Amino acid sequence: MPDPSITDYASIARDASIENEIQRSRFIGVAVRVSSLEQFTEHVRLQRRAHPDARHVCTAAVVGAGGEASRSNDDGEPSGTAGAPMLQAILQQRLTDVGVIVVRYFGGTKLGAGGLIRAYAGAATDALAAAGRRHRVATRQLLLTLPIADAGRIEHALRVQGLEPEVTYGLDASLVVDVDADRLASVRDQLASLGVEHQFGERGFREVVSPRC
């Protein structure tokens, strides 16, 4: 269940890949949207299968609305020169539910620790930029049960506020509407002024495209 204290967070808009060449080494950066570390592991497995001749397949991921879980792996590169800078690239942009994989084909020239850090961080940053950015805004469902004669009036009042209630009819009318967390108090006040009682439903998130996408 989503943490009620988290009202929004950012992730990538789409999966994306880029390729950089540095002193004849190829660095293929792949950004993927994931909902768990287990799902990210499957993406890593697919990249290893797609690049069987690559020297290294380094990884980093952050998941959870609050970034509760993270992981990084240098995959044979000197400790701290690949996975950690890739993870830092994700954290610096305050992204979550995202994984980055950087595949390296060694070109014969050693880059040194500083060069590796810059190469892996750069590939991760470029892949994240190519993936775009999308925000997820916390929502809460409100559940209303009304006499059928009142349903149209209440539905119209909610739609005027930019909401999109779903209405089903039986002996009564049932309305379900998702409300952004920061608007919840005002919508509840409006319903109270209309003499309408409600119950709470599920918590969730809706996606909005960032102006920077």
Short mmCIF file of C-alpha atoms in Angstrom, two decimals:
data_model
loop_
_atom_site.label_atom_id
_atom_site.label_comp_id
_atom_site.label_asym_id
_atom_site.label_seq_id
_atom_site.Cartn_x
_atom_site.Cartn_y
_atom_site.Cartn_z
CA MET A 1 0.00 0.00 0.00
CA PRO A 2 1.39 3.45 -0.89
CA ASP A 3 2.79 5.51 1.97
CA PRO A 4 0.16 8.23 2.68
CA SER A 5 2.92 10.73 3.51
CA ILE A 6 4.24 10.62 -0.08
CA THR A 7 2.24 12.96 -2.29
CA ASP A 8 4.33 12.68 -5.46
CA TYR A 9 7.51 11.27 -6.93
CA ALA A 10 9.33 11.17 -10.25
CA SER A 11 10.31 8.32 -12.56
CA ILE A 12 11.26 7.98 -16.19
CA ALA A 13 8.64 8.28 -18.90
CA ARG A 14 9.83 5.39 -21.07
CA ASP A 15 12.60 2.86 -21.55
CA ALA A 16 15.54 4.23 -23.53
CA SER A 17 19.08 3.41 -24.60
CA ILE A 18 22.15 5.37 -25.72
CA GLU A 19 25.69 4.54 -26.80
CA ASN A 20 28.93 6.38 -26.02
CA GLU A 21 32.45 5.59 -27.21
CA ILE A 22 35.37 6.51 -24.99
CA GLN A 23 38.91 5.59 -26.04
CA ARG A 24 37.55 2.78 -28.21
CA SER A 25 35.43 1.26 -25.42
CA ARG A 26 31.71 1.15 -26.17
CA PHE A 27 29.36 2.04 -23.33
CA ILE A 28 25.71 1.16 -23.98
CA GLY A 29 23.43 2.79 -21.42
CA VAL A 30 19.92 1.43 -20.93
CA ALA A 31 17.29 2.99 -18.65
CA VAL A 32 14.27 0.89 -17.78
CA ARG A 33 11.19 1.54 -15.73
CA VAL A 34 10.65 -1.09 -13.04
CA SER A 35 8.42 -1.63 -10.01
CA SER A 36 10.68 -4.03 -8.08
CA LEU A 37 14.28 -5.14 -7.86
CA GLU A 38 13.17 -8.57 -9.00
CA GLN A 39 11.77 -7.08 -12.20
CA PHE A 40 15.04 -5.21 -12.71
CA THR A 41 16.97 -8.47 -12.36
CA GLU A 42 15.05 -9.82 -15.35
CA HIS A 43 16.02 -6.76 -17.42
CA VAL A 44 19.67 -7.33 -16.50
CA ARG A 45 19.40 -10.97 -17.55
CA LEU A 46 18.00 -9.92 -20.93
CA GLN A 47 20.85 -7.45 -21.47
CA ARG A 48 23.43 -10.10 -20.64
CA ARG A 49 21.81 -12.39 -23.17
CA ALA A 50 21.76 -9.61 -25.80
CA HIS A 51 25.46 -8.80 -25.22
CA PRO A 52 27.24 -12.12 -24.57
CA ASP A 53 30.63 -10.73 -25.65
CA ALA A 54 30.56 -7.64 -23.44
CA ARG A 55 33.31 -7.35 -20.82
CA HIS A 56 31.02 -5.83 -18.15
CA VAL A 57 27.29 -5.35 -17.55
CA CYS A 58 27.06 -2.91 -14.65
CA THR A 59 23.81 -2.00 -12.96
CA ALA A 60 22.00 0.31 -10.55
CA ALA A 61 18.35 0.65 -9.57
CA VAL A 62 16.08 2.49 -7.15
CA VAL A 63 12.50 1.40 -6.47
CA GLY A 64 9.59 2.40 -4.24
CA ALA A 65 7.71 5.68 -4.04
CA GLY A 66 10.14 6.84 -1.37
CA GLY A 67 13.16 5.13 -2.90
CA GLU A 68 13.00 2.48 -0.20
CA ALA A 69 15.17 -0.08 -2.01
CA SER A 70 18.27 0.29 -4.16
CA ARG A 71 21.00 -1.86 -5.64
CA SER A 72 24.19 -1.43 -7.63
CA ASN A 73 26.80 -3.78 -9.09
CA ASP A 74 30.25 -3.12 -10.56
CA ASP A 75 30.31 -6.49 -12.39
CA GLY A 76 34.06 -6.86 -12.25
CA GLU A 77 35.07 -3.23 -12.65
CA PRO A 78 37.18 -1.82 -9.78
CA SER A 79 35.01 -1.35 -6.69
CA GLY A 80 33.05 1.89 -6.71
CA THR A 81 33.84 2.86 -10.31
CA ALA A 82 30.64 1.69 -12.06
CA GLY A 83 27.56 0.75 -10.04
CA ALA A 84 27.98 3.47 -7.41
CA PRO A 85 28.29 6.40 -9.86
CA MET A 86 25.37 4.98 -11.85
CA LEU A 87 23.29 4.83 -8.67
CA GLN A 88 24.33 8.38 -7.84
CA ALA A 89 23.14 9.51 -11.28
CA ILE A 90 19.66 8.20 -10.43
CA LEU A 91 19.64 9.71 -6.93
CA GLN A 92 20.86 13.12 -8.11
CA GLN A 93 17.80 13.38 -10.33
CA ARG A 94 15.52 12.21 -7.49
CA LEU A 95 14.13 9.39 -9.58
CA THR A 96 12.72 6.07 -8.46
CA ASP A 97 11.14 2.98 -9.99
CA VAL A 98 14.03 3.04 -12.44
CA GLY A 99 17.01 0.88 -13.28
CA VAL A 100 20.09 1.65 -15.37
CA ILE A 101 22.27 -0.92 -17.10
CA VAL A 102 25.58 0.02 -18.72
CA VAL A 103 27.15 -2.55 -21.02
CA ARG A 104 30.87 -2.10 -21.72
CA TYR A 105 32.75 -3.52 -24.65
CA PHE A 106 36.42 -3.06 -23.76
CA GLY A 107 38.39 -1.23 -26.45
CA GLY A 108 41.89 -2.09 -25.27
CA THR A 109 42.70 1.11 -23.36
CA LYS A 110 42.39 1.26 -19.59
CA LEU A 111 40.56 4.36 -18.40
CA GLY A 112 41.68 4.44 -14.78
CA ALA A 113 39.35 4.84 -11.82
CA GLY A 114 38.45 8.44 -12.57
CA GLY A 115 37.82 7.69 -16.22
CA LEU A 116 35.60 4.75 -15.40
CA ILE A 117 33.55 6.78 -12.94
CA ARG A 118 32.99 9.50 -15.52
CA ALA A 119 32.18 6.99 -18.26
CA TYR A 120 29.64 5.00 -16.27
CA ALA A 121 28.03 8.06 -14.67
CA GLY A 122 27.86 9.72 -18.09
CA ALA A 123 26.24 6.72 -19.77
CA ALA A 124 23.69 6.44 -16.96
CA THR A 125 22.90 10.17 -17.06
CA ASP A 126 22.53 10.14 -20.85
CA ALA A 127 20.22 7.11 -20.75
CA LEU A 128 18.04 8.76 -18.09
CA ALA A 129 17.86 11.95 -20.17
CA ALA A 130 16.78 9.95 -23.22
CA ALA A 131 14.07 8.25 -21.15
CA GLY A 132 12.37 11.52 -20.22
CA ARG A 133 10.73 12.26 -16.91
CA ARG A 134 7.28 11.61 -15.54
CA HIS A 135 5.75 12.49 -12.19
CA ARG A 136 3.33 10.32 -10.26
CA VAL A 137 0.86 12.15 -8.01
CA ALA A 138 -0.76 10.45 -5.03
CA THR A 139 -4.54 9.92 -5.24
CA ARG A 140 -7.28 8.60 -2.99
CA GLN A 141 -10.56 7.08 -4.09
CA LEU A 142 -13.82 8.44 -2.76
CA LEU A 143 -16.82 6.11 -2.85
CA LEU A 144 -20.35 7.55 -2.99
CA THR A 145 -23.71 5.79 -2.89
CA LEU A 146 -26.62 8.00 -3.94
CA PRO A 147 -30.27 7.82 -4.91
CA ILE A 148 -30.43 7.58 -8.69
CA ALA A 149 -32.31 10.88 -8.84
CA ASP A 150 -29.32 12.69 -7.28
CA ALA A 151 -26.56 11.01 -9.26
CA GLY A 152 -26.56 13.34 -12.27
CA ARG A 153 -26.34 16.47 -10.13
CA ILE A 154 -23.42 15.17 -8.07
CA GLU A 155 -21.61 13.78 -11.11
CA HIS A 156 -21.89 17.17 -12.82
CA ALA A 157 -20.58 18.99 -9.73
CA LEU A 158 -17.51 16.74 -9.65
CA ARG A 159 -16.85 17.08 -13.37
CA VAL A 160 -16.98 20.87 -13.09
CA GLN A 161 -14.05 20.49 -10.69
CA GLY A 162 -12.10 18.57 -13.34
CA LEU A 163 -12.72 15.16 -11.77
CA GLU A 164 -13.83 12.08 -13.67
CA PRO A 165 -16.20 9.96 -11.59
CA GLU A 166 -17.21 6.48 -12.71
CA VAL A 167 -20.92 5.85 -12.25
CA THR A 168 -22.72 2.51 -12.06
CA TYR A 169 -26.43 2.03 -11.55
CA GLY A 170 -28.34 -0.56 -9.57
CA LEU A 171 -30.95 0.06 -6.92
CA ASP A 172 -28.85 3.13 -6.16
CA ALA A 173 -26.11 4.95 -8.04
CA SER A 174 -22.51 4.26 -7.09
CA LEU A 175 -19.83 6.84 -7.88
CA VAL A 176 -16.09 6.23 -7.64
CA VAL A 177 -13.74 9.17 -8.11
CA ASP A 178 -9.96 9.46 -7.79
CA VAL A 179 -8.84 12.70 -6.15
CA ASP A 180 -5.30 14.07 -5.93
CA ALA A 181 -4.09 14.04 -2.34
CA ASP A 182 -3.57 17.81 -2.27
CA ARG A 183 -7.21 18.38 -3.34
CA LEU A 184 -8.79 15.81 -1.09
CA ALA A 185 -9.84 18.19 1.70
CA SER A 186 -11.53 20.68 -0.66
CA VAL A 187 -13.43 17.94 -2.53
CA ARG A 188 -14.63 16.44 0.74
CA ASP A 189 -15.80 19.90 1.84
CA GLN A 190 -17.68 20.29 -1.43
CA LEU A 191 -19.41 16.94 -0.98
CA ALA A 192 -20.35 17.86 2.57
CA SER A 193 -21.87 21.14 1.35
CA LEU A 194 -23.95 19.10 -1.12
CA GLY A 195 -25.15 16.84 1.68
CA VAL A 196 -23.31 13.81 0.30
CA GLU A 197 -21.56 11.26 2.48
CA HIS A 198 -18.60 9.26 1.25
CA GLN A 199 -16.24 6.47 2.15
CA PHE A 200 -12.55 6.12 1.37
CA GLY A 201 -11.34 3.65 -1.22
CA GLU A 202 -7.87 2.69 -2.42
CA ARG A 203 -4.76 4.83 -2.43
CA GLY A 204 -2.88 5.10 -5.69
CA PHE A 205 -0.91 7.31 -8.05
CA ARG A 206 -1.64 8.90 -11.39
CA GLU A 207 0.96 9.92 -13.92
CA VAL A 208 1.59 13.39 -15.26
CA VAL A 209 4.21 14.34 -17.84
CA SER A 210 6.82 16.70 -16.51
CA PRO A 211 7.29 19.96 -18.44
CA ARG A 212 10.93 18.89 -18.85
CA CYS A 213 10.01 15.81 -20.90
#
